[in-house]
Short mmCIF file of C-alpha atoms and ligand atoms in Angstrom, two decimals:
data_model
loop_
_atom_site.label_atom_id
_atom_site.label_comp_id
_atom_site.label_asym_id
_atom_site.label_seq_id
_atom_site.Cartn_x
_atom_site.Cartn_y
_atom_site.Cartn_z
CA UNK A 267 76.34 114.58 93.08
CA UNK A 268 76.83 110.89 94.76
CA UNK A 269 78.22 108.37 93.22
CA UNK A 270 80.14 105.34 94.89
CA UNK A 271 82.93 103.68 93.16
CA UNK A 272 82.08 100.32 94.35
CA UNK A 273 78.81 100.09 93.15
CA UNK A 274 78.49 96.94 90.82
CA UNK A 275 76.56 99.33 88.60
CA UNK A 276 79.24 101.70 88.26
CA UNK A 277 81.73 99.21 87.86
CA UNK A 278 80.26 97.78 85.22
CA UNK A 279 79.74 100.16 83.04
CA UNK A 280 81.18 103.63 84.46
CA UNK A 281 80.70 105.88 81.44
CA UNK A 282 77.14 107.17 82.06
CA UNK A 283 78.12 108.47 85.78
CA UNK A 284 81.04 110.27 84.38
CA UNK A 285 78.82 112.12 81.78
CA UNK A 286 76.80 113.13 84.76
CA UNK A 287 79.47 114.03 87.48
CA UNK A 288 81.40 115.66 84.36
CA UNK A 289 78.50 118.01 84.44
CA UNK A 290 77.38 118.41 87.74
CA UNK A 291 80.25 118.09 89.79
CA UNK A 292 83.81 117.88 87.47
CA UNK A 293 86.25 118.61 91.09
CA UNK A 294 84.26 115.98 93.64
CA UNK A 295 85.20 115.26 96.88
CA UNK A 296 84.05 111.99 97.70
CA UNK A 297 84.04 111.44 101.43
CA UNK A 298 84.32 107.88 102.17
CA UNK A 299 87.15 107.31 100.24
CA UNK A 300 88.80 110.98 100.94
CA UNK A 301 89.69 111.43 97.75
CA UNK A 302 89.13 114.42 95.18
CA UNK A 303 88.09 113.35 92.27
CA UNK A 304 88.79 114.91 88.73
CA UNK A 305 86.88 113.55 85.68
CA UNK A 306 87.49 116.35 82.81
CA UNK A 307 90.18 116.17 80.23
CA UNK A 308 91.58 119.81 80.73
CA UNK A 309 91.88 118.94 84.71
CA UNK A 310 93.44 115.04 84.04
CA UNK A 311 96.02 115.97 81.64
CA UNK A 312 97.19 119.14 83.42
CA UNK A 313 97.17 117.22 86.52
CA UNK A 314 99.22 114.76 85.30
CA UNK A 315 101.68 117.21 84.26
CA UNK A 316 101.54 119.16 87.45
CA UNK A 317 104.87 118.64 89.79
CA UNK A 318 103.20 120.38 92.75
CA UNK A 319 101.51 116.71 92.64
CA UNK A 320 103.11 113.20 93.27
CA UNK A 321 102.74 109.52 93.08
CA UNK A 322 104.48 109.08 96.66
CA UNK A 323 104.62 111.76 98.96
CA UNK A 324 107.31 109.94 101.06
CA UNK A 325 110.34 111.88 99.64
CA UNK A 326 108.76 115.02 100.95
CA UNK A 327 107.31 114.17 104.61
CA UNK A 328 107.64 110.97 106.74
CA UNK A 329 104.70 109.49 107.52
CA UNK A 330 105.55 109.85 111.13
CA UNK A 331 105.57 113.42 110.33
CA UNK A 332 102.20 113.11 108.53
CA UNK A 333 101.20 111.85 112.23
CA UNK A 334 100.10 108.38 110.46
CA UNK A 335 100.68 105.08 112.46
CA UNK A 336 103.86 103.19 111.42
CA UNK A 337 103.39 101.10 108.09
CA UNK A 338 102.55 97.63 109.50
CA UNK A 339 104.85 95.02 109.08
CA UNK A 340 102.92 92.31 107.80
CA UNK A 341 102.90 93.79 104.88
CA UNK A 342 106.77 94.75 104.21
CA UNK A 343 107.87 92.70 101.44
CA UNK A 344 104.79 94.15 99.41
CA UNK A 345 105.51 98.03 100.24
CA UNK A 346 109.33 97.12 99.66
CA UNK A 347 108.71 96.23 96.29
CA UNK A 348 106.87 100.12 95.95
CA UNK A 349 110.03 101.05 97.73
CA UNK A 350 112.07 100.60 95.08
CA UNK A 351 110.38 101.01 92.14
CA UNK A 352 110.20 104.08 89.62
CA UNK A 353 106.60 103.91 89.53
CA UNK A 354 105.90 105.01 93.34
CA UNK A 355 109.42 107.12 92.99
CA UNK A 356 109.13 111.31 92.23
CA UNK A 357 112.32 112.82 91.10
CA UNK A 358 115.38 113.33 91.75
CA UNK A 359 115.26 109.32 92.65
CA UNK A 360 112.45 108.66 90.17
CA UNK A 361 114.50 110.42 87.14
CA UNK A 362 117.77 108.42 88.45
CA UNK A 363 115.66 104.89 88.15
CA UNK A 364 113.68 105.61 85.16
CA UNK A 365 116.97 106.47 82.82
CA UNK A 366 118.82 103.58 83.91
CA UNK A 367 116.02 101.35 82.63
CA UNK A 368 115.16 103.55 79.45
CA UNK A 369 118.94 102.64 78.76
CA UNK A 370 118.28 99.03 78.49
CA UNK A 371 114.59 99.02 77.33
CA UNK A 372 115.52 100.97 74.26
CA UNK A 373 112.97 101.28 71.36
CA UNK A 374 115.56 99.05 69.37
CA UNK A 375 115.04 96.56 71.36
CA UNK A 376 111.19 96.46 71.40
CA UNK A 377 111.21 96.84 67.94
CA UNK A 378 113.80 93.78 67.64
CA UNK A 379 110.57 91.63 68.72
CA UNK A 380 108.76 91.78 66.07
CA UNK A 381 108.89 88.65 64.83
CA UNK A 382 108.77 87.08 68.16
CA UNK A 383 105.77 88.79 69.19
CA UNK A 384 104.08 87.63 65.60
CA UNK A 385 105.40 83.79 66.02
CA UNK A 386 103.68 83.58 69.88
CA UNK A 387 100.34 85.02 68.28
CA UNK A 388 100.34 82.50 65.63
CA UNK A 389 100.91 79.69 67.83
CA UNK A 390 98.24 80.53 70.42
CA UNK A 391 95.66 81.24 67.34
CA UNK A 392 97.16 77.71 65.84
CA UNK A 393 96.34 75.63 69.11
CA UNK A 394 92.75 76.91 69.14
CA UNK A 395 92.13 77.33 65.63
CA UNK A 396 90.58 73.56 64.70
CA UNK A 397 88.21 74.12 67.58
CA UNK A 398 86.63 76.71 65.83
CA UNK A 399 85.60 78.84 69.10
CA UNK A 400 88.10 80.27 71.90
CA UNK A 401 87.99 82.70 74.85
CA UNK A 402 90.15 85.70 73.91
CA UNK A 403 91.71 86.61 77.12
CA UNK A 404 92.14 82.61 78.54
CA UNK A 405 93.23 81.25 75.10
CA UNK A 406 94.88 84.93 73.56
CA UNK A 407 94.94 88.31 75.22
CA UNK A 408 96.32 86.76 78.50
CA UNK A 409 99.36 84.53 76.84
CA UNK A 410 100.21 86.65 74.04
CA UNK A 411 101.67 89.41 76.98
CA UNK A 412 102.92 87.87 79.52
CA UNK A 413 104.81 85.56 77.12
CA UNK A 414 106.31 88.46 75.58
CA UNK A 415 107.47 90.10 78.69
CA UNK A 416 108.53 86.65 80.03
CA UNK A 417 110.78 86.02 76.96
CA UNK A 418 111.84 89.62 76.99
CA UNK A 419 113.29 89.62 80.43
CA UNK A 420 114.56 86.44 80.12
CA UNK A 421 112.00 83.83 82.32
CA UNK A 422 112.38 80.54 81.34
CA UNK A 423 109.85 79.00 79.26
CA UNK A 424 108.79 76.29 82.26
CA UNK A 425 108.97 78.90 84.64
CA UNK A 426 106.53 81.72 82.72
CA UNK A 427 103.21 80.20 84.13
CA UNK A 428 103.81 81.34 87.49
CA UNK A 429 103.91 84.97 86.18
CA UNK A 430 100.44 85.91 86.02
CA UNK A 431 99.30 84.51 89.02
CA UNK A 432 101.99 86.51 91.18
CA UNK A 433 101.04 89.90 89.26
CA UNK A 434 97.30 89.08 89.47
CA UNK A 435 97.80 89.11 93.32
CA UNK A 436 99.93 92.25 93.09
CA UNK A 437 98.12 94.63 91.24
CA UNK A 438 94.71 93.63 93.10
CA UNK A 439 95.74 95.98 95.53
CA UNK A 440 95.50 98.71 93.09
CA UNK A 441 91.45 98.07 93.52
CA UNK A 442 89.97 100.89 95.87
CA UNK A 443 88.38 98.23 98.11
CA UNK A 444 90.93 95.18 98.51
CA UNK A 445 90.27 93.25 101.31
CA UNK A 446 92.75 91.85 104.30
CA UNK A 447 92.95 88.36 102.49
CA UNK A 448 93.85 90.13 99.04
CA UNK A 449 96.85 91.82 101.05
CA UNK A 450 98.00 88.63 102.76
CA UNK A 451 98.27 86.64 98.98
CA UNK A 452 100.03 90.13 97.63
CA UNK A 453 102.74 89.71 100.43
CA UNK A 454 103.05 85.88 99.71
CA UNK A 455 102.81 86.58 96.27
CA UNK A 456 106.23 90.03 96.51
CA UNK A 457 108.02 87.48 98.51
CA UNK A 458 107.80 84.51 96.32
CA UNK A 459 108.41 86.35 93.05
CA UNK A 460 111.04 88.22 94.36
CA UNK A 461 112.92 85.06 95.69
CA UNK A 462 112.29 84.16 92.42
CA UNK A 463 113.88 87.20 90.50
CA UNK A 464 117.22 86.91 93.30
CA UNK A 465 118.00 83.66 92.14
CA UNK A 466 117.59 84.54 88.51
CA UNK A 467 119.55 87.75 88.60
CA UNK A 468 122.02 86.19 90.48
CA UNK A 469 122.43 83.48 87.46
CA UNK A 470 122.17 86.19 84.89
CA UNK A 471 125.15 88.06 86.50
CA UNK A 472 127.27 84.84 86.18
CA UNK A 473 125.85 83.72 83.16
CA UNK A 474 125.01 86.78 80.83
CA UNK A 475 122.10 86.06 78.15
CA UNK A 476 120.74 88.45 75.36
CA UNK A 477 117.82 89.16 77.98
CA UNK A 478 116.97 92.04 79.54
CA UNK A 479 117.43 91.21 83.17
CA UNK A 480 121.05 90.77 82.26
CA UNK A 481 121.17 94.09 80.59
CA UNK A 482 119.19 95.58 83.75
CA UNK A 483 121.97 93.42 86.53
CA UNK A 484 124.73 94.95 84.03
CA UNK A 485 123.48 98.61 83.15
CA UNK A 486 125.76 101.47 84.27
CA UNK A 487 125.54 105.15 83.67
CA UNK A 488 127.83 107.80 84.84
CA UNK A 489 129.25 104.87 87.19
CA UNK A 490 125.49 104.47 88.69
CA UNK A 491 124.42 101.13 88.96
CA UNK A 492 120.79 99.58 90.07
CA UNK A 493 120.95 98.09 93.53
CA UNK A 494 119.83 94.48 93.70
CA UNK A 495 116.07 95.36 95.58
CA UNK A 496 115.62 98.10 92.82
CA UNK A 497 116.57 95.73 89.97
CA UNK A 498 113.73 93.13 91.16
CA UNK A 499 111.36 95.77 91.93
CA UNK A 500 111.83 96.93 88.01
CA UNK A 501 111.95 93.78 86.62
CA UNK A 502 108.13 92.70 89.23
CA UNK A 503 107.13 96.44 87.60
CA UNK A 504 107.69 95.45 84.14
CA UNK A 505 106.07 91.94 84.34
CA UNK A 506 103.27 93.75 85.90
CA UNK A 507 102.88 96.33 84.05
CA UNK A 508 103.76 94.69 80.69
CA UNK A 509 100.57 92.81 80.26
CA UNK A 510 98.08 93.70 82.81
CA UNK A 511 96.29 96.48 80.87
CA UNK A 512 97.53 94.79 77.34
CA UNK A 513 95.42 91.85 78.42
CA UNK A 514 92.28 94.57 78.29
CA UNK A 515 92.46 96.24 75.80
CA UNK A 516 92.13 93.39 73.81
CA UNK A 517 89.05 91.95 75.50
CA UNK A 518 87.60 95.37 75.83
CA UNK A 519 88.80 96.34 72.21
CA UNK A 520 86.81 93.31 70.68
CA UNK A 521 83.95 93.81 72.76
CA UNK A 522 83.58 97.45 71.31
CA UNK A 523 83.80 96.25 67.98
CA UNK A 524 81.23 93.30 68.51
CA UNK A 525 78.76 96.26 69.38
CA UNK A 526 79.70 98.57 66.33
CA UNK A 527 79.61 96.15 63.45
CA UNK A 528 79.66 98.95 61.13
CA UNK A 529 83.12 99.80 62.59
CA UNK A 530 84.31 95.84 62.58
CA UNK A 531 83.44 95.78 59.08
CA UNK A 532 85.39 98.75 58.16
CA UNK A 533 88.81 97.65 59.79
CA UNK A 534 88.29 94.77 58.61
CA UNK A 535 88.31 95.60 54.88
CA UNK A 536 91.07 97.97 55.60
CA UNK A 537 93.87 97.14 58.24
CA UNK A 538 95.79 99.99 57.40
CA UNK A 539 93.19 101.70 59.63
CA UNK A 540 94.64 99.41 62.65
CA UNK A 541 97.02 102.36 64.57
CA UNK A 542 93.86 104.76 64.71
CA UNK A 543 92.02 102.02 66.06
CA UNK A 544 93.88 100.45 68.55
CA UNK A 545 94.49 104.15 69.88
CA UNK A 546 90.48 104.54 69.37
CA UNK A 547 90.11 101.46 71.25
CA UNK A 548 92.30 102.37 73.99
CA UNK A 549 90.02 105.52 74.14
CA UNK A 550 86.99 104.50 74.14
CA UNK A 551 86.98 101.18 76.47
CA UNK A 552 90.11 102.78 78.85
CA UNK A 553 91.62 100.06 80.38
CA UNK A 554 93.12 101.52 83.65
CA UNK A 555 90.36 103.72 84.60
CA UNK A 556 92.19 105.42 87.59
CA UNK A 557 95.13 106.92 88.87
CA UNK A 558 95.68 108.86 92.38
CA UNK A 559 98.03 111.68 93.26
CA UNK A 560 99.70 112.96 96.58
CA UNK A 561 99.19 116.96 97.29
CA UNK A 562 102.65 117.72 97.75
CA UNK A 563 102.32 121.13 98.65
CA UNK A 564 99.63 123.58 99.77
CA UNK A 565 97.82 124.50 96.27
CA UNK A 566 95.23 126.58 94.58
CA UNK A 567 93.69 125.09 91.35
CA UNK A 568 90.87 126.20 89.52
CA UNK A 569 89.48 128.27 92.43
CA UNK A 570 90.18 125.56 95.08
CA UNK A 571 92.80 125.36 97.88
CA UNK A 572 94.56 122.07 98.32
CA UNK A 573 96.46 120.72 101.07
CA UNK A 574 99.48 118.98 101.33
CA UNK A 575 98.62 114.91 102.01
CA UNK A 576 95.14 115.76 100.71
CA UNK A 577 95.11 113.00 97.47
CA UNK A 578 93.37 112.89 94.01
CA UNK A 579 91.90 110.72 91.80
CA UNK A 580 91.94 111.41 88.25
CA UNK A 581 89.47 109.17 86.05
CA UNK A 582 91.11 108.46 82.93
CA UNK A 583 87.85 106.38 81.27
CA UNK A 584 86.17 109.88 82.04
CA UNK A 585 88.71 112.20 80.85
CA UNK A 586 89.24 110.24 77.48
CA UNK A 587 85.04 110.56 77.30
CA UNK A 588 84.92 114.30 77.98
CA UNK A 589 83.11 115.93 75.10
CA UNK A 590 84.84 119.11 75.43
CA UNK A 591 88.28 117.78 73.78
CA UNK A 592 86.58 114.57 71.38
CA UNK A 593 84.08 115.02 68.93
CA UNK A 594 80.91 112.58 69.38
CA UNK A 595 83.47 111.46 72.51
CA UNK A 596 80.76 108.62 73.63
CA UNK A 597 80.61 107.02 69.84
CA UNK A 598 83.21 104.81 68.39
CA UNK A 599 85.49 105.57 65.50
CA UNK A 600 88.32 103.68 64.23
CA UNK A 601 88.81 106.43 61.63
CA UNK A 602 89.29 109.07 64.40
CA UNK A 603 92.43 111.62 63.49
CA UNK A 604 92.20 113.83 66.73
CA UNK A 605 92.81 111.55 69.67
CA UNK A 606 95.18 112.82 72.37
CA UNK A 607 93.62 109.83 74.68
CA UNK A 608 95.35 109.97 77.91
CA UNK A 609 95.18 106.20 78.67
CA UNK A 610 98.75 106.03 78.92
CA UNK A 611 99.34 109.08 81.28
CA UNK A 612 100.97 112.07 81.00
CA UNK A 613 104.31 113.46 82.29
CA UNK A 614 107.21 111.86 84.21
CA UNK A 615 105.36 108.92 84.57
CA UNK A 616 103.84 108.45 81.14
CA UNK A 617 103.92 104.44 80.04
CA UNK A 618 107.42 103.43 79.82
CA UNK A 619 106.23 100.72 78.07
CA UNK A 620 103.77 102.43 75.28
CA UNK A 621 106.07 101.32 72.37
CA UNK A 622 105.84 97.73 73.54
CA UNK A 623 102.06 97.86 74.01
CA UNK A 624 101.36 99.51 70.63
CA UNK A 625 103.26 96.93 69.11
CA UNK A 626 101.60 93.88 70.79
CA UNK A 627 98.60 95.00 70.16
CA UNK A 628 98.61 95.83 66.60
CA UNK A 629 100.13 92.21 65.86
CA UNK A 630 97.28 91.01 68.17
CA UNK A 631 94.50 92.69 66.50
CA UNK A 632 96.12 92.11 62.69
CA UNK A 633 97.00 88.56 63.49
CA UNK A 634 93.11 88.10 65.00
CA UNK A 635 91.13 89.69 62.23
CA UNK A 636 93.19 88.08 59.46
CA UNK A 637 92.76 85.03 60.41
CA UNK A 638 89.65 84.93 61.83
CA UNK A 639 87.31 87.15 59.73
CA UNK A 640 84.02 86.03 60.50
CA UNK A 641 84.86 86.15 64.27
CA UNK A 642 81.16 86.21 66.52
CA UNK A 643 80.18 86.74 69.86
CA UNK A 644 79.24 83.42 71.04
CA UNK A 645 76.64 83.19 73.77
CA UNK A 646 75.31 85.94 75.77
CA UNK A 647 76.73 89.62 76.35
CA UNK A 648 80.13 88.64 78.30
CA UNK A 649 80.46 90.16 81.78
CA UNK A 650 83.07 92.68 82.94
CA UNK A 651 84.68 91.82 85.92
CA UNK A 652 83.61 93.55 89.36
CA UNK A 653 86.87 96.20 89.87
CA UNK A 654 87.08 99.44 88.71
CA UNK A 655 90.82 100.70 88.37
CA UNK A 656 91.61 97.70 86.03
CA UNK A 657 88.58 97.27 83.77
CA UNK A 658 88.04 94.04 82.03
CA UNK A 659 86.35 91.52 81.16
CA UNK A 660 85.82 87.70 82.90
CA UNK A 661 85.73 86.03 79.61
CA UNK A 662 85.46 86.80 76.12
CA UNK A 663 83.93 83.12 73.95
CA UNK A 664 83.82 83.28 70.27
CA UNK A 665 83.71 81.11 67.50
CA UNK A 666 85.09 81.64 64.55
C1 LIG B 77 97.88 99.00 76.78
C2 LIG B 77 98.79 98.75 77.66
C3 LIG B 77 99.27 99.73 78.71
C4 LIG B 77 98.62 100.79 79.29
C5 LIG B 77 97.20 101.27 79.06
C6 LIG B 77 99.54 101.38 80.23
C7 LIG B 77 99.27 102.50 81.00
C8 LIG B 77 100.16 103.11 81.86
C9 LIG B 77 99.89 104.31 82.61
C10 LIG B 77 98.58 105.08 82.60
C11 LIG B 77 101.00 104.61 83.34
C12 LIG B 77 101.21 105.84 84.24
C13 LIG B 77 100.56 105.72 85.59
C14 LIG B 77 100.58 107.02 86.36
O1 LIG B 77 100.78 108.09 85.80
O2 LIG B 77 100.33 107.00 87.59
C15 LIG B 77 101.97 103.59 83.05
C16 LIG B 77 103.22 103.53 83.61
C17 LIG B 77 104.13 102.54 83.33
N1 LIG B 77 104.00 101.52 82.39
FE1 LIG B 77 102.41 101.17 81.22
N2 LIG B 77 100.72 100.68 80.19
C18 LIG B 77 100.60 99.67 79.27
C19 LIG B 77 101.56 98.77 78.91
C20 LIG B 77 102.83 98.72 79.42
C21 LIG B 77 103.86 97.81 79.01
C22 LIG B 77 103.73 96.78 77.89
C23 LIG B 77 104.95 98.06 79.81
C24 LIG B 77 106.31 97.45 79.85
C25 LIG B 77 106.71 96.34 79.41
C26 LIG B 77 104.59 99.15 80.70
C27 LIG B 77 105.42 99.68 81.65
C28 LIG B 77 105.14 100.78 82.43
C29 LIG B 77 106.05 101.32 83.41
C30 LIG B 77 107.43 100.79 83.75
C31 LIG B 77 105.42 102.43 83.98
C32 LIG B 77 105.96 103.32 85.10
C33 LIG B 77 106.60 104.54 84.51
C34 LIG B 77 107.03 105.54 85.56
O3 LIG B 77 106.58 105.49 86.71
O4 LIG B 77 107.86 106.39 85.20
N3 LIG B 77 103.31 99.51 80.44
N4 LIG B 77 101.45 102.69 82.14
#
């Protein structure tokens, strides 16, 4: 079976091609983009898991090796970042990384938010509220996040509005088709925020606060220490990762609901139901629809031989969709028990930050319907935005 990944039609709403390739083709090799992709649950989530399979396969073979070109150096300051982080790290180095950070980002210390997280919902809600209409992600999905990772690291308040702008330019070259000018404003954007994250380490070390970037410039284990380029590539990592997808799964979230009213009504006149539906939620509208792997090895799976270099794409929004692990997997319900979604990964690099997310968005989605019950959809369907591994929408207007 074709399909291309591109395609505005695909883009916008995936889930009907993955029903199809699910059947026809569930291992694909799509040529343009050299990629194998997976789309089953079985195959996603044992994939995941499988070490034969990494995020980087740098720590194995050089590039030079891999008889590639040498990594141009226009865009250093953007692979550096990559360079350093956990998240394009396998172990030993990624295991090293990872438990230095888990030390400071404790679930003690997300929990300790709580009230924060509740305060910066009510004030965004208050500042729209006598307008009695609002987009979700401009006015709500977008700030709640990035405000919460911004005062959990430790950004100054008059400093936090440059956040989102840097990460938006960083994580567009996640997107399967970024283009040369995208590249150029994610190197402008690694150098600038990691000037940025220097000068504010640097300060932190002389002048400890009760913020994490202190505790990450101060953490130690077994005399171990993070080195200055891995600390900002964390600290980038977290900022990007901390609100990127949150920011979705709000939009996307509400959306769904908008289209089920039966299910809107129900967690409405029961929020106790909120946990299975924010993991519902995160199913059924998956907000990072795809994630590659590096063949590390020379492999056999399922009847097909793999070789090292050769890369894979596994579809999350199609594994989550597969009918063979959900129960009526393309319908919508907030009620559902059964629900080992995979949206945020599996193995060593499952979602450092799920406790965070889980938390913001169950104060986001309380906070929302309580207050505004009779929330509507106000104009015309709203339009998803044209990119595929980070689905969401342009804008979500409602009144209320
Ligand atoms: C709904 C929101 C979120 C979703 C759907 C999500 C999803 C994911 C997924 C799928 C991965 C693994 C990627 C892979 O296997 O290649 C991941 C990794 C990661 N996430 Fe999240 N995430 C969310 C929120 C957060 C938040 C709030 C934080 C932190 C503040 C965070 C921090 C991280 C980090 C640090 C990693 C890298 C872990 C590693 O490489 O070991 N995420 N996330």
């Amino acid at each position: 079976m074709q399909f291309d990944p591109l395609s505005l039609d695909f883009q916008l709403n995936p889930y009907p091609y993955y029903d199809q390739l699910r059947q026809a083709s569930p291992i694909l090799y799509h040529q343009d983009w050299d990629l194998w992709f997976f789309t089953t649950f079985d195959d996603v989530n044992t994939l995941l898991r499988d070490r034969r399979l990494g995020r980087t396969m740098d720590h194995i073979i050089s590039r030079e090796e891999r008889g590639l070109p040498p990594p141009s150096p226009e865009y250093a300051p953007f692979r550096k970042l990559g360079e350093h982080s956990m998240f394009d790290k396998e172990p030993p180095d990624h295991t090293r990384l990872r438990s230095l950070v888990h030390k400071v980002f404790t679930p003690r210390r997300v929990e300790n938010l709580r009230q924060q997280i509740q305060q910066i919902a009510n004030d965004l809600l208050d500042k729209v509220q006598p307008n009695g209409e609002m987009d979700i992600l401009e006015d709500f999905s977008t700030p709640l996040p990035v405000t919460v990772i911004g005062e959990l690291l430790g950004v100054p308040p008059e400093d936090r509005h440059l956040l989102r702008p840097w990460s938006q330019d960083i994580v567009a070259m996640y997107e399967l088709n970024h283009t040369p000018e995208q590249a150029q404003r994610a190197v402008k954007a690694a150098i600038d925020f990691s000037d940025y994250l220097r000068q504010l380490a640097n300060n932190r070390r002389q002048h400890p606060q009760d913020d994490l970037i202190t505790a990450l410039a101060l953490v130690e284990e077994a005399g171990d220490q993070l080195s200055e380029d891995e600390l900002i590539s964390t600290c980038v990592l977290l900022l990007n990762a901390g609100h990127e997808a949150t920011v979705n799964v709000v939009g996307n979230g509400l959306l769904a609901l908008f289209h089920h009213p039966e299910q809107f009504a129900l967690l409405k006149s029961n929020p106790q139901l909120i946990k299975t539906a924010i993991e519902e939620l995160m199913r059924y509208d998956t907000p990072l629809q795809l994630f590659r792997r590096w063949v590390l090895e020379d492999m056999e799976y399922k009847g097909h031989h793999f070789k090292q270099g050769m890369q894979f794409g596994l579809m999350f929004g199609a594994a989550n969709r597969d009918p063979a692990r959900f129960v009526n997997a393309n319908s919508l319900d907030i009620t559902r028990e059964d629900n080992p979604h995979i949206s945020f990964g599996g193995g060593v690099h499952y979602c450092l930050g799920a406790p965070l997310a889980r938390l913001e968005l169950e104060i986001a989605f309380e906070t929302l319907l309580r207050r505004m019950p009779n929330m509507q959809l106000k104009g015309g369907e709203p339009e998803f935005r044209p990119t595929y591994v980070i689905r969401g929408l342009k804008a979500l207007p409602v009144t209320f």
